[in-house]
Amino acid sequence: MKRIASLLLALPLAVMVLVAQTASTPEAQRMLEDVRTLASPEYGGRAPGTDGIDRAAAYIEAAFTKAGLQPVNGSMRQSFTTTTSVSLGKNNNVTFSVLVERPGVPLEMTKPTKTAWKLGVDYQPYGFSDSKTVTGDVVFAGYGLSSSHATYDDYKDVDVKGKVVIILRGLPKWAEKDEALKAVSSLRTKMTTARDKGAAAVCFVNQKGDSSDVLARFGIDRIGKNSGIVALQVRRTPCARIFPPKGTSMFVAEESIEKTKKPNSFALVNTSATVSTELTFVESTTSNILAMVPGTDATLKGEYIVVGAHYDHLGMGDENSLHGGHEQALHAGADDNASGTAGLMELARRIAASPLRRSVLFAAFTAEEKGLVGSKYFVDNPPVPLTSIAAMVNMDMIGRLRDDKLNVLGTGTSSMWEGLLKTIVEGTTIKISQSAQGTGSSDHQSFFLKDIPVLFFFTGLHSDYHKPSDTWEKVNYDGQATVVTTVERAVRGIGEANERPPFIKPAGSDQQSASGGFKVTFGIIPDYGDDPQGLRISGAKPGSPAAAAGLADGDIITKFGSTTVKNIYDLTAAMGQAKPGDVVEVTYLRKGKPTTAKVTLVGR
Ligand SMILES: [Zn+2]
């Protein structure tokens, strides 16, 4: 499962009670063996671009072959290249040059004092920083807040053009209830603001009260890696050190903003900085493993049920790790998602032994943890026509069944699901906890966004989630077998039905897909693939302002009003400031040609 903060909040973490897990049936024992193998050190945590995941791919392919499944279009591998990681290059430095005034000596004759920040100790570039060298005077810009709807503006009295700007993270306490300021307070929005005001580089420093003051985990931000500005995180002490002793200190300025509710931004006297960042992105080839069991009905075999589970995980710990330490450690991913992968192989054996009227396409997806990359590739390059996919059934984290409580998401995506869910638990002690939405942090979302009915089975989050402690012996194999049998009933129900499940959009799904808190709706469907020019979209929602303005699949948005758009974060930053009724000029590239459209934003 891909890490999404809101999901973590929505589902309470259960306290794990460590009990020896049993596998008392042959099915459960088979899954135990599959989970233990995939979660073993030999598979290295199955990170895309590593030998470990290639071993896992071969293992799954062998299981599909042994079960008698057929390749799809001649091969079980759907391979593609994607950015899998980012690393620091050789050229990463931050040096400061301070001119100290001496009586009787002209400033231009004094020799500058040089200081530096130490990489990895004092500071670290963000994985979305631009790679280049910039030199400029240093400016402290408070919390970096600027909004057309707020009177408080950290940029009111300072010019940051070409400057290296220091910004506190978060918000002053008094501003926590100020909707206008809150809307412009996220890290990425502050970065967009600084960049659009002409800053050359931005250094974020943790605010007071963050006693841990640790550097954030370095890693790739796939949906917005080209931020268009040099961006660093610096710890408080080394940051405070560069404020000249005679001027206002960082701590005093921070205090003053808190007390007076007024900005306190200023240029650091006679201080300039040279910042060099160099990030290297690693591209790797990785594969979805696809195999199918053809349907038995002459007509219905042309329709497919995609049964999916991602088989990748976080390797030795990537940017999605919740491991406390920064050192490398095997992230075995037994529950996430060796459990679903084992379930997928088990279901493949069962369906192959007794096929359905409709065809079933089994898909072990890669790079889910990197942002649903494998499933997105699948729907954008479908091995069978998308219109022939009757439903998608997803298993992600099915190894921790507790009190027979099974989460099923996507229950609002077809009118057939309510009845189906009743029948699959008949005669069992399974209690289903439903959620209507088809969006959410796993691969079914890619299918839902293509108007395909989805069902997502999931046994819940736990305290080992995305940590090295998600190990094979904590999986409840008898519980997992029960879940797989429940999923099997669902797949058989869909596969044997006379009618295919009609797709419906659950109420409130638009709200779910855009980040909350906006006053307005625009209605684009972002394409999260990276584009150096701007934000590529895969369409506009019918009836939305974006559709009315003629925006369509393949357009690349480069500007929204006065905000330069390089990625989804920039658009989010601009939307956070918009009001219903605003007419905004949107600039986009259509087949490489710059085009503009006036968009009238409407209220939610
Ligand atoms: Zn995960």
Coordinates of C-alpha atoms and ligand atoms in Angstrom, one line a residue:
M1 CA 0.0 0.0 0.0
K2 CA 1.2 3.4 -0.9
R3 CA 1.7 5.8 2.0
I4 CA -1.0 8.5 2.2
A5 CA -1.2 10.5 5.3
S6 CA -5.0 10.8 5.3
L7 CA -5.4 7.1 5.2
L8 CA -3.2 6.7 8.2
L9 CA -5.4 9.1 10.1
A10 CA -8.6 7.5 8.9
L11 CA -7.8 4.1 10.0
P12 CA -6.7 3.7 13.6
L13 CA -3.5 1.8 14.2
A14 CA -4.3 -1.4 15.9
V15 CA -1.9 -2.5 18.7
M16 CA -0.2 -5.6 17.5
V17 CA -0.3 -8.5 19.8
L18 CA 2.5 -10.9 18.9
V19 CA 1.2 -14.4 18.6
A20 CA 2.7 -17.3 16.9
Q21 CA 0.7 -17.5 13.6
T22 CA -0.6 -20.8 12.5
A23 CA -1.3 -22.3 9.1
S24 CA -3.6 -25.2 9.8
T25 CA -4.8 -26.0 6.2
P26 CA -2.8 -26.9 3.1
E27 CA -3.9 -23.6 1.5
A28 CA -2.7 -21.6 4.4
Q29 CA 0.6 -23.5 4.5
R30 CA 1.1 -22.8 0.8
M31 CA 0.6 -19.1 1.4
L32 CA 2.9 -19.2 4.4
E33 CA 5.6 -20.6 2.2
D34 CA 5.1 -18.0 -0.5
V35 CA 5.0 -15.1 2.0
R36 CA 8.1 -16.4 3.8
T37 CA 10.0 -16.7 0.5
L38 CA 9.1 -13.3 -0.9
A39 CA 9.8 -11.6 2.4
S40 CA 13.2 -13.3 2.8
P41 CA 16.5 -11.3 2.6
E42 CA 17.2 -13.0 -0.8
Y43 CA 14.5 -10.8 -2.3
G44 CA 15.9 -7.7 -0.7
G45 CA 12.6 -6.0 0.0
R46 CA 11.6 -6.1 -3.7
A47 CA 12.4 -2.6 -4.6
P48 CA 11.9 -1.8 -8.4
G49 CA 15.2 -1.7 -10.1
T50 CA 16.9 -4.3 -7.9
D51 CA 17.8 -7.9 -8.3
G52 CA 15.5 -8.8 -5.5
I53 CA 12.4 -7.7 -7.3
D54 CA 13.6 -9.6 -10.5
R55 CA 13.8 -12.7 -8.4
A56 CA 10.3 -12.1 -7.1
A57 CA 9.0 -11.6 -10.7
A58 CA 10.6 -14.9 -11.7
Y59 CA 9.0 -16.6 -8.7
I60 CA 5.5 -15.3 -9.5
E61 CA 5.9 -16.2 -13.2
A62 CA 6.9 -19.7 -12.3
A63 CA 3.9 -20.1 -10.0
F64 CA 1.5 -18.8 -12.7
T65 CA 3.1 -21.2 -15.3
K66 CA 2.9 -24.1 -12.9
A67 CA -0.8 -23.4 -12.2
G68 CA -1.4 -23.6 -16.0
L69 CA -2.1 -19.9 -16.7
Q70 CA -1.5 -18.5 -20.1
P71 CA 0.6 -15.4 -21.1
V72 CA -1.2 -12.3 -22.2
N73 CA -0.2 -11.3 -25.7
G74 CA 2.7 -13.8 -25.8
S75 CA 4.5 -12.9 -22.6
M76 CA 3.9 -12.8 -18.9
R77 CA 6.0 -9.7 -18.6
Q78 CA 4.7 -6.2 -19.2
S79 CA 8.0 -4.3 -18.9
F80 CA 8.6 -0.6 -18.9
T81 CA 11.2 2.0 -17.7
T82 CA 10.5 4.3 -14.9
T83 CA 12.4 6.6 -12.4
T84 CA 13.0 4.4 -9.4
S85 CA 15.3 6.4 -7.2
V86 CA 17.3 9.6 -6.8
S87 CA 20.8 9.9 -5.4
L88 CA 23.1 12.8 -4.5
G89 CA 25.7 13.6 -7.1
K90 CA 29.2 14.9 -6.3
N91 CA 28.4 18.6 -6.5
N92 CA 26.5 19.4 -3.4
N93 CA 27.8 22.4 -1.4
V94 CA 26.5 25.4 0.5
T95 CA 28.9 28.1 1.4
F96 CA 28.3 31.5 2.9
S97 CA 30.4 34.6 2.5
V98 CA 30.0 37.3 5.2
L99 CA 31.6 40.8 5.0
V100 CA 32.3 42.1 8.5
E101 CA 32.5 45.8 8.7
R102 CA 35.5 47.4 10.3
P103 CA 35.8 51.0 11.3
G104 CA 37.8 53.0 8.8
V105 CA 38.0 50.2 6.2
P106 CA 35.8 50.4 3.1
L107 CA 33.5 47.4 2.9
E108 CA 34.7 46.4 -0.6
M109 CA 38.3 46.2 0.8
T110 CA 37.4 43.7 3.6
K111 CA 38.0 40.1 3.2
P112 CA 34.9 37.9 3.4
T113 CA 34.6 35.3 6.2
K114 CA 33.6 31.9 4.7
T115 CA 31.4 29.3 6.4
A116 CA 29.8 26.2 5.1
W117 CA 27.0 23.8 5.9
K118 CA 27.8 20.1 6.0
L119 CA 25.9 17.9 3.7
G120 CA 23.8 15.2 5.5
V121 CA 24.6 16.8 8.9
D122 CA 23.5 20.4 8.7
Y123 CA 21.5 20.3 5.5
Q124 CA 20.2 18.1 2.7
P125 CA 18.7 18.9 -0.7
Y126 CA 15.1 17.8 -1.2
G127 CA 14.6 15.0 -3.8
F128 CA 12.6 17.5 -5.9
S129 CA 15.3 20.3 -5.9
D130 CA 16.6 21.7 -9.2
S131 CA 20.2 20.6 -9.9
K132 CA 22.4 23.7 -10.4
T133 CA 24.6 26.3 -8.8
V134 CA 23.2 29.6 -7.7
T135 CA 24.7 32.6 -5.9
G136 CA 22.8 35.3 -4.2
D137 CA 22.3 37.5 -1.1
V138 CA 20.6 35.7 1.8
V139 CA 17.1 36.8 2.9
F140 CA 15.0 35.6 5.8
A141 CA 11.4 35.5 4.7
G142 CA 9.7 34.3 7.9
Y143 CA 7.2 31.6 7.2
G144 CA 7.2 32.2 3.5
L145 CA 3.5 32.9 3.5
S146 CA 1.8 35.1 0.8
S147 CA -1.8 35.0 -0.2
S148 CA -4.1 37.5 -2.0
H149 CA -6.7 36.7 0.7
A150 CA -4.6 37.5 3.8
T151 CA -3.2 40.8 5.0
Y152 CA -0.2 39.1 6.6
D153 CA 2.5 38.7 3.9
D154 CA 6.1 37.6 4.7
Y155 CA 7.2 39.0 1.3
K156 CA 5.7 42.5 1.8
D157 CA 8.9 44.3 2.6
V158 CA 11.6 42.1 1.1
D159 CA 12.8 41.6 -2.5
V160 CA 13.8 38.0 -3.0
K161 CA 14.7 38.2 -6.7
G162 CA 17.8 36.1 -7.3
K163 CA 18.2 35.6 -3.5
V164 CA 18.8 32.6 -1.3
V165 CA 15.7 32.6 0.9
I166 CA 15.4 31.1 4.3
I167 CA 11.9 30.0 5.3
L168 CA 10.5 28.5 8.5
R169 CA 8.3 25.4 8.0
G170 CA 4.7 25.3 9.3
L171 CA 2.7 28.2 10.6
P172 CA 2.9 30.6 13.6
K173 CA 0.5 29.4 16.3
W174 CA -1.9 32.2 15.8
A175 CA -2.3 31.4 12.1
E176 CA -3.3 27.8 12.6
K177 CA -7.0 28.8 12.3
D178 CA -6.5 31.3 9.5
E179 CA -7.9 29.5 6.4
A180 CA -6.2 31.9 3.9
L181 CA -2.7 31.4 5.5
K182 CA -3.3 27.7 6.0
A183 CA -4.0 27.3 2.3
V184 CA -0.5 28.6 1.4
S185 CA 1.4 26.9 4.2
S186 CA 2.4 23.5 2.8
L187 CA 6.1 23.0 2.0
R188 CA 5.4 22.7 -1.7
T189 CA 3.1 25.7 -1.8
K190 CA 5.8 27.8 0.0
M191 CA 8.3 26.6 -2.6
T192 CA 6.0 27.6 -5.5
T193 CA 5.5 31.0 -3.9
A194 CA 9.2 31.6 -3.4
R195 CA 10.0 30.5 -6.9
D196 CA 7.3 32.7 -8.5
K197 CA 8.6 35.7 -6.5
G198 CA 12.0 35.1 -8.2
A199 CA 14.0 33.4 -5.4
A200 CA 17.1 31.5 -6.6
A201 CA 17.1 29.0 -3.8
V202 CA 14.9 28.2 -0.8
C203 CA 16.2 26.7 2.5
F204 CA 13.5 25.3 4.8
V205 CA 14.2 25.2 8.5
N206 CA 12.1 23.4 11.1
Q207 CA 10.1 25.8 13.3
K208 CA 10.6 26.2 17.0
G209 CA 9.2 23.4 19.1
D210 CA 10.3 20.8 16.7
S211 CA 12.7 19.4 19.2
S212 CA 13.8 16.4 17.1
D213 CA 14.9 18.8 14.3
V214 CA 16.0 15.9 12.1
L215 CA 16.5 16.1 8.3
A216 CA 13.7 14.5 6.4
R217 CA 14.3 11.2 4.6
F218 CA 15.9 11.9 1.3
G219 CA 14.1 10.4 -1.7
I220 CA 12.1 10.8 -4.8
D221 CA 8.8 12.7 -5.1
R222 CA 7.6 11.1 -8.3
I223 CA 4.6 13.3 -9.0
G224 CA 6.5 16.6 -8.7
K225 CA 10.2 16.1 -8.9
N226 CA 10.9 19.1 -11.1
S227 CA 10.1 21.9 -8.8
G228 CA 12.1 24.4 -10.8
I229 CA 14.0 25.8 -7.8
V230 CA 17.0 24.8 -5.7
A231 CA 15.5 23.6 -2.4
L232 CA 17.1 22.4 0.8
Q233 CA 16.2 21.5 4.3
V234 CA 18.5 22.8 7.0
R235 CA 18.6 22.1 10.8
R236 CA 18.0 24.9 13.2
T237 CA 21.4 25.4 14.8
P238 CA 23.5 25.6 11.6
C239 CA 20.8 27.9 10.1
A240 CA 20.8 30.2 13.2
R241 CA 24.6 30.4 13.0
I242 CA 24.6 32.3 9.7
F243 CA 22.5 35.2 11.0
P244 CA 25.0 38.1 11.7
P245 CA 25.6 38.7 15.4
K246 CA 24.8 42.4 15.2
G247 CA 21.5 41.9 13.4
T248 CA 18.2 40.2 14.4
S249 CA 18.7 36.6 15.2
M250 CA 16.5 33.8 13.7
F251 CA 15.1 33.0 17.1
V252 CA 14.2 36.7 17.8
A253 CA 12.6 37.1 14.4
E254 CA 10.5 33.9 14.9
E255 CA 9.4 35.1 18.4
S256 CA 8.5 38.5 17.0
I257 CA 6.2 37.0 14.3
E258 CA 4.6 34.9 16.9
K259 CA 4.0 37.8 19.3
T260 CA 3.2 40.7 17.0
K261 CA 1.4 38.7 14.3
K262 CA 3.4 40.9 11.9
P263 CA 6.0 39.8 9.4
N264 CA 9.6 40.2 10.2
S265 CA 11.5 39.5 7.0
F266 CA 14.9 41.0 6.2
A267 CA 18.1 40.6 4.3
L268 CA 21.0 39.2 6.3
V269 CA 23.6 42.0 6.4
N270 CA 26.4 41.6 4.0
T271 CA 25.8 37.9 3.6
S272 CA 25.7 35.9 0.4
A273 CA 25.5 32.2 -0.3
T274 CA 26.5 29.9 -3.1
V275 CA 24.4 26.8 -3.3
S276 CA 25.1 23.8 -5.5
T277 CA 22.8 20.9 -5.8
E278 CA 23.2 17.8 -8.0
L279 CA 20.7 15.1 -8.0
T280 CA 21.0 12.0 -10.1
F281 CA 17.8 10.1 -11.1
V282 CA 18.0 6.4 -11.7
E283 CA 15.9 4.9 -14.4
S284 CA 15.2 1.2 -14.2
T285 CA 13.2 -1.4 -16.2
T286 CA 10.6 -3.2 -14.2
S287 CA 7.7 -5.5 -15.0
N288 CA 4.1 -6.2 -14.2
I289 CA 3.6 -10.0 -14.3
L290 CA 0.4 -10.8 -16.2
A291 CA -1.2 -14.2 -16.9
M292 CA -4.7 -15.3 -17.5
V293 CA -7.3 -18.1 -17.3
P294 CA -9.5 -17.9 -20.4
G295 CA -13.3 -17.9 -19.8
T296 CA -15.4 -20.9 -20.7
D297 CA -18.3 -19.1 -22.2
A298 CA -18.0 -18.4 -26.0
T299 CA -19.2 -14.8 -25.6
L300 CA -18.3 -13.8 -22.1
K301 CA -14.7 -15.0 -22.4
G302 CA -14.2 -11.7 -24.2
E303 CA -14.7 -9.9 -20.9
Y304 CA -12.0 -9.9 -18.2
I305 CA -11.8 -9.6 -14.5
V306 CA -8.5 -8.2 -13.5
V307 CA -7.3 -9.7 -10.1
G308 CA -4.4 -7.7 -8.9
A309 CA -1.8 -7.4 -6.1
H310 CA 1.4 -5.4 -6.1
Y311 CA 4.5 -7.4 -5.4
D312 CA 7.0 -4.6 -4.9
H313 CA 8.0 -3.1 -1.6
L314 CA 10.4 -0.6 -0.1
G315 CA 13.7 -2.5 -0.5
M316 CA 16.2 -1.5 2.1
G317 CA 14.1 1.5 3.1
D318 CA 13.1 4.3 0.6
E319 CA 11.4 7.6 1.0
N320 CA 8.1 5.9 2.0
S321 CA 9.7 4.1 5.0
L322 CA 8.4 4.8 8.4
H323 CA 11.5 3.2 10.0
G324 CA 12.8 5.4 12.8
G325 CA 16.5 5.1 11.9
H326 CA 18.1 6.4 8.7
E327 CA 20.3 3.3 8.3
Q328 CA 19.5 0.7 5.7
A329 CA 17.4 -2.2 6.8
L330 CA 15.5 -5.0 5.0
H331 CA 11.9 -3.9 4.6
A332 CA 10.5 -7.4 4.1
G333 CA 7.0 -6.3 3.3
A334 CA 5.4 -9.5 4.4
D335 CA 1.9 -8.1 4.9
D336 CA 2.6 -5.3 2.4
N337 CA 2.3 -7.0 0.0
A338 CA 3.8 -10.5 0.0
S339 CA 0.4 -11.4 1.5
G340 CA -1.6 -10.1 -1.4
T341 CA 0.9 -11.6 -3.9
A342 CA 0.6 -15.0 -2.2
G343 CA -3.2 -14.6 -2.3
L344 CA -2.9 -13.8 -6.0
M345 CA -0.9 -17.0 -6.8
E346 CA -3.3 -19.0 -4.6
L347 CA -6.3 -17.6 -6.5
A348 CA -4.6 -18.3 -9.8
R349 CA -4.3 -22.0 -8.8
R350 CA -7.9 -22.2 -7.8
I351 CA -9.4 -20.4 -10.8
A352 CA -7.2 -22.3 -13.2
A353 CA -8.5 -25.5 -11.7
S354 CA -12.0 -24.4 -12.2
P355 CA -12.4 -21.6 -14.7
L356 CA -15.2 -19.1 -15.0
R357 CA -17.4 -18.0 -17.8
R358 CA -15.5 -14.7 -18.0
S359 CA -11.7 -14.6 -18.5
V360 CA -9.6 -13.7 -15.4
L361 CA -6.4 -11.7 -15.9
F362 CA -4.0 -12.0 -12.9
A363 CA -1.8 -9.1 -12.5
A364 CA 1.2 -8.8 -10.0
F365 CA 1.9 -5.1 -10.2
T366 CA 5.3 -3.5 -9.8
A367 CA 6.2 0.0 -8.4
E368 CA 2.9 0.5 -6.5
E369 CA 4.8 2.0 -3.6
K370 CA 6.4 4.5 -6.0
G371 CA 2.9 5.9 -6.7
L372 CA 0.8 3.2 -8.3
V373 CA 3.2 3.2 -11.3
G374 CA 2.7 -0.4 -12.5
S375 CA -1.1 -0.3 -12.5
K376 CA -1.1 3.1 -14.1
Y377 CA 1.1 1.7 -16.8
F378 CA -1.3 -1.2 -17.2
V379 CA -4.3 1.0 -17.8
D380 CA -2.4 3.4 -20.1
N381 CA -1.1 0.4 -22.1
P382 CA -3.8 -2.1 -21.6
P383 CA -2.9 -5.7 -22.8
V384 CA -6.7 -6.2 -23.4
P385 CA -9.1 -3.4 -24.4
L386 CA -10.1 -1.4 -21.3
T387 CA -13.7 -1.6 -22.3
S388 CA -13.5 -5.4 -22.0
I389 CA -12.4 -5.2 -18.3
A390 CA -15.6 -5.9 -16.4
A391 CA -14.1 -5.3 -12.9
M392 CA -10.9 -5.1 -11.0
V393 CA -10.4 -6.9 -7.7
N394 CA -7.4 -5.8 -5.6
M395 CA -5.6 -7.4 -2.7
D396 CA -3.1 -5.3 -0.7
M397 CA -2.2 -6.1 2.9
I398 CA -4.5 -9.1 3.5
G399 CA -2.3 -10.9 6.1
R400 CA -3.4 -9.3 9.4
L401 CA -7.0 -10.4 9.8
R402 CA -8.1 -9.5 13.3
D403 CA -11.5 -10.4 14.9
D404 CA -12.6 -11.5 11.4
K405 CA -12.9 -7.9 10.3
L406 CA -12.3 -7.4 6.6
N407 CA -12.1 -4.0 5.0
V408 CA -13.7 -3.8 1.5
L409 CA -13.2 -0.5 -0.4
G410 CA -14.8 0.6 -3.7
T411 CA -18.2 -0.8 -2.7
G412 CA -19.9 2.3 -4.2
T413 CA -18.4 1.7 -7.7
S414 CA -21.0 -0.7 -9.0
S415 CA -24.6 -1.3 -8.2
M416 CA -23.9 -5.0 -8.2
W417 CA -21.5 -4.9 -5.2
E418 CA -24.0 -4.6 -2.4
G419 CA -25.7 -7.9 -3.3
L420 CA -22.4 -9.6 -4.1
L421 CA -20.8 -8.7 -0.7
K422 CA -23.8 -10.2 1.1
T423 CA -23.4 -13.6 -0.7
I424 CA -19.6 -13.8 -0.2
V425 CA -19.7 -13.8 3.5
E426 CA -22.8 -16.0 3.8
G427 CA -22.2 -18.8 6.3
T428 CA -18.9 -17.3 7.5
T429 CA -17.9 -15.2 10.5
I430 CA -16.3 -12.5 8.4
K431 CA -17.6 -9.0 9.1
I432 CA -17.1 -6.6 6.2
S433 CA -16.3 -3.0 6.9
Q434 CA -17.3 -1.1 3.8
S435 CA -16.1 2.1 2.1
A436 CA -17.7 3.4 -1.1
Q437 CA -14.9 5.3 -2.6
G438 CA -12.9 3.8 -5.5
T439 CA -9.9 6.1 -4.9
G440 CA -7.4 5.3 -2.2
S441 CA -3.8 4.3 -1.8
S442 CA -3.5 1.2 -3.9
D443 CA -3.7 -0.1 -7.5
H444 CA -7.5 -0.4 -7.8
Q445 CA -7.5 3.5 -8.0
S446 CA -5.8 3.3 -11.5
F447 CA -8.8 1.2 -12.7
F448 CA -11.5 3.2 -11.0
L449 CA -10.1 6.4 -12.7
K450 CA -10.8 4.6 -16.0
D451 CA -14.5 4.0 -15.0
I452 CA -14.0 0.4 -14.1
P453 CA -15.8 -1.0 -11.1
V454 CA -13.4 -2.0 -8.3
L455 CA -13.3 -3.9 -5.1
F456 CA -10.3 -3.6 -2.8
F457 CA -9.7 -6.2 0.0
F458 CA -7.6 -5.1 2.9
T459 CA -7.1 -6.3 6.6
G460 CA -6.1 -3.0 8.0
L461 CA -3.1 -0.9 9.0
H462 CA -0.8 -1.8 11.9
S463 CA 2.2 -0.6 13.8
D464 CA 4.6 -2.5 11.5
Y465 CA 3.3 -0.8 8.4
H466 CA 6.2 0.3 6.2
K467 CA 8.8 -0.7 8.8
P468 CA 11.4 -3.5 8.8
S469 CA 9.2 -5.2 11.4
D470 CA 6.6 -6.2 8.8
T471 CA 7.9 -9.8 8.8
W472 CA 6.5 -13.1 7.7
E473 CA 6.0 -14.6 11.2
K474 CA 3.5 -11.9 12.1
V475 CA 1.1 -12.8 9.3
N476 CA -2.1 -14.6 10.2
Y477 CA -2.1 -17.4 7.6
D478 CA -5.4 -19.0 8.6
G479 CA -7.0 -15.5 8.5
Q480 CA -5.3 -14.9 5.1
A481 CA -6.8 -18.1 3.7
T482 CA -10.2 -17.0 4.9
V483 CA -9.7 -13.7 3.1
V484 CA -8.6 -15.4 -0.1
T485 CA -11.6 -17.6 0.0
T486 CA -13.8 -14.6 0.4
V487 CA -12.1 -12.9 -2.6
E488 CA -12.5 -16.1 -4.6
R489 CA -16.2 -16.0 -4.0
A490 CA -16.3 -12.4 -5.2
V491 CA -14.3 -13.2 -8.3
R492 CA -16.5 -16.3 -9.1
G493 CA -19.6 -14.2 -8.5
I494 CA -18.5 -11.6 -11.1
G495 CA -17.1 -14.2 -13.4
E496 CA -20.3 -16.3 -13.6
A497 CA -22.9 -13.5 -13.6
N498 CA -25.0 -13.0 -16.7
E499 CA -24.6 -9.3 -16.7
R500 CA -21.3 -7.4 -16.1
P501 CA -21.2 -5.1 -13.1
P502 CA -22.4 -1.6 -14.1
F503 CA -20.0 1.1 -13.2
I504 CA -21.2 3.9 -10.9
K505 CA -19.3 6.9 -9.4
P506 CA -19.8 7.0 -5.7
A507 CA -21.2 10.2 -4.3
G508 CA -18.4 12.6 -3.3
S509 CA -15.8 10.9 -5.4
D510 CA -14.7 14.2 -7.1
Q511 CA -14.0 15.7 -3.7
Q512 CA -12.0 12.7 -2.7
S513 CA -9.8 12.9 -5.8
A514 CA -8.9 16.5 -5.4
S515 CA -7.2 17.4 -2.2
G516 CA -9.7 18.8 0.3
G517 CA -10.0 22.3 1.5
F518 CA -10.4 24.0 -1.9
K519 CA -13.2 26.5 -2.3
V520 CA -13.3 26.0 -6.0
T521 CA -13.3 23.2 -8.5
F522 CA -11.4 23.1 -11.8
G523 CA -11.9 19.6 -12.9
I524 CA -8.8 18.4 -14.6
I525 CA -7.6 14.8 -14.2
P526 CA -3.9 15.0 -13.6
D527 CA -1.6 12.6 -15.2
Y528 CA 1.0 11.8 -12.6
G529 CA 3.7 10.9 -15.1
D530 CA 6.6 13.3 -14.9
D531 CA 6.8 16.0 -17.6
P532 CA 9.6 18.5 -17.7
Q533 CA 7.4 21.2 -19.2
G534 CA 4.5 21.2 -16.8
L535 CA 1.5 19.3 -15.5
R536 CA 0.2 16.8 -18.1
I537 CA -3.5 15.9 -17.8
S538 CA -5.3 12.9 -18.9
G539 CA -8.6 14.7 -19.3
A540 CA -11.2 17.0 -17.9
K541 CA -14.2 15.9 -15.8
P542 CA -17.4 16.2 -17.8
G543 CA -19.3 19.4 -17.0
S544 CA -16.3 20.9 -15.1
P545 CA -14.8 24.4 -15.7
A546 CA -11.8 22.7 -17.3
A547 CA -14.0 20.8 -19.8
A548 CA -15.9 24.0 -20.6
A549 CA -12.6 25.7 -21.4
G550 CA -11.7 22.9 -23.8
L551 CA -8.9 21.2 -21.8
A552 CA -8.4 17.6 -22.9
D553 CA -6.3 14.5 -22.6
G554 CA -2.6 15.1 -23.4
D555 CA -2.6 18.9 -22.7
I556 CA 0.3 20.1 -20.5
I557 CA -0.7 23.0 -18.2
T558 CA 2.2 25.4 -17.8
K559 CA 0.6 28.4 -16.1
F560 CA -2.5 28.9 -13.9
G561 CA -3.1 32.7 -13.5
S562 CA 0.2 34.1 -12.5
T563 CA 1.5 30.8 -11.1
T564 CA 4.0 28.8 -13.1
V565 CA 2.8 25.2 -13.1
K566 CA 5.5 22.5 -13.3
N567 CA 3.6 19.8 -11.3
I568 CA 0.5 19.1 -9.3
Y569 CA 1.8 20.9 -6.2
D570 CA 2.0 24.2 -8.2
L571 CA -1.6 23.8 -9.3
T572 CA -2.6 23.0 -5.7
A573 CA -0.8 26.2 -4.6
A574 CA -2.7 28.3 -7.1
M575 CA -6.1 26.6 -6.4
G576 CA -5.7 27.3 -2.7
Q577 CA -5.9 31.0 -3.4
A578 CA -8.8 30.9 -5.9
K579 CA -12.4 31.9 -5.2
P580 CA -15.7 30.8 -6.9
G581 CA -16.3 33.1 -9.9
D582 CA -12.7 33.9 -10.5
V583 CA -11.8 34.0 -14.2
V584 CA -8.3 32.5 -14.5
E585 CA -6.1 32.4 -17.6
V586 CA -4.7 29.0 -18.0
T587 CA -1.7 28.5 -20.4
Y588 CA -1.2 25.0 -21.7
L589 CA 0.7 23.2 -24.4
R590 CA -1.4 21.2 -26.9
K591 CA 0.8 19.1 -29.2
G592 CA 3.7 21.4 -28.2
K593 CA 1.9 24.6 -29.1
P594 CA 1.2 27.2 -26.3
T595 CA -2.4 27.9 -26.0
T596 CA -4.5 29.9 -23.5
A597 CA -8.0 29.5 -22.2
K598 CA -10.1 31.5 -19.8
V599 CA -11.5 29.3 -17.1
T600 CA -14.4 30.4 -14.8
L601 CA -14.0 28.6 -11.5
V602 CA -17.1 27.4 -9.7
G603 CA -17.7 26.7 -6.0
R604 CA -17.5 23.1 -4.7
Ligands
ZN1 ZN 2.9 -0.1 1.1

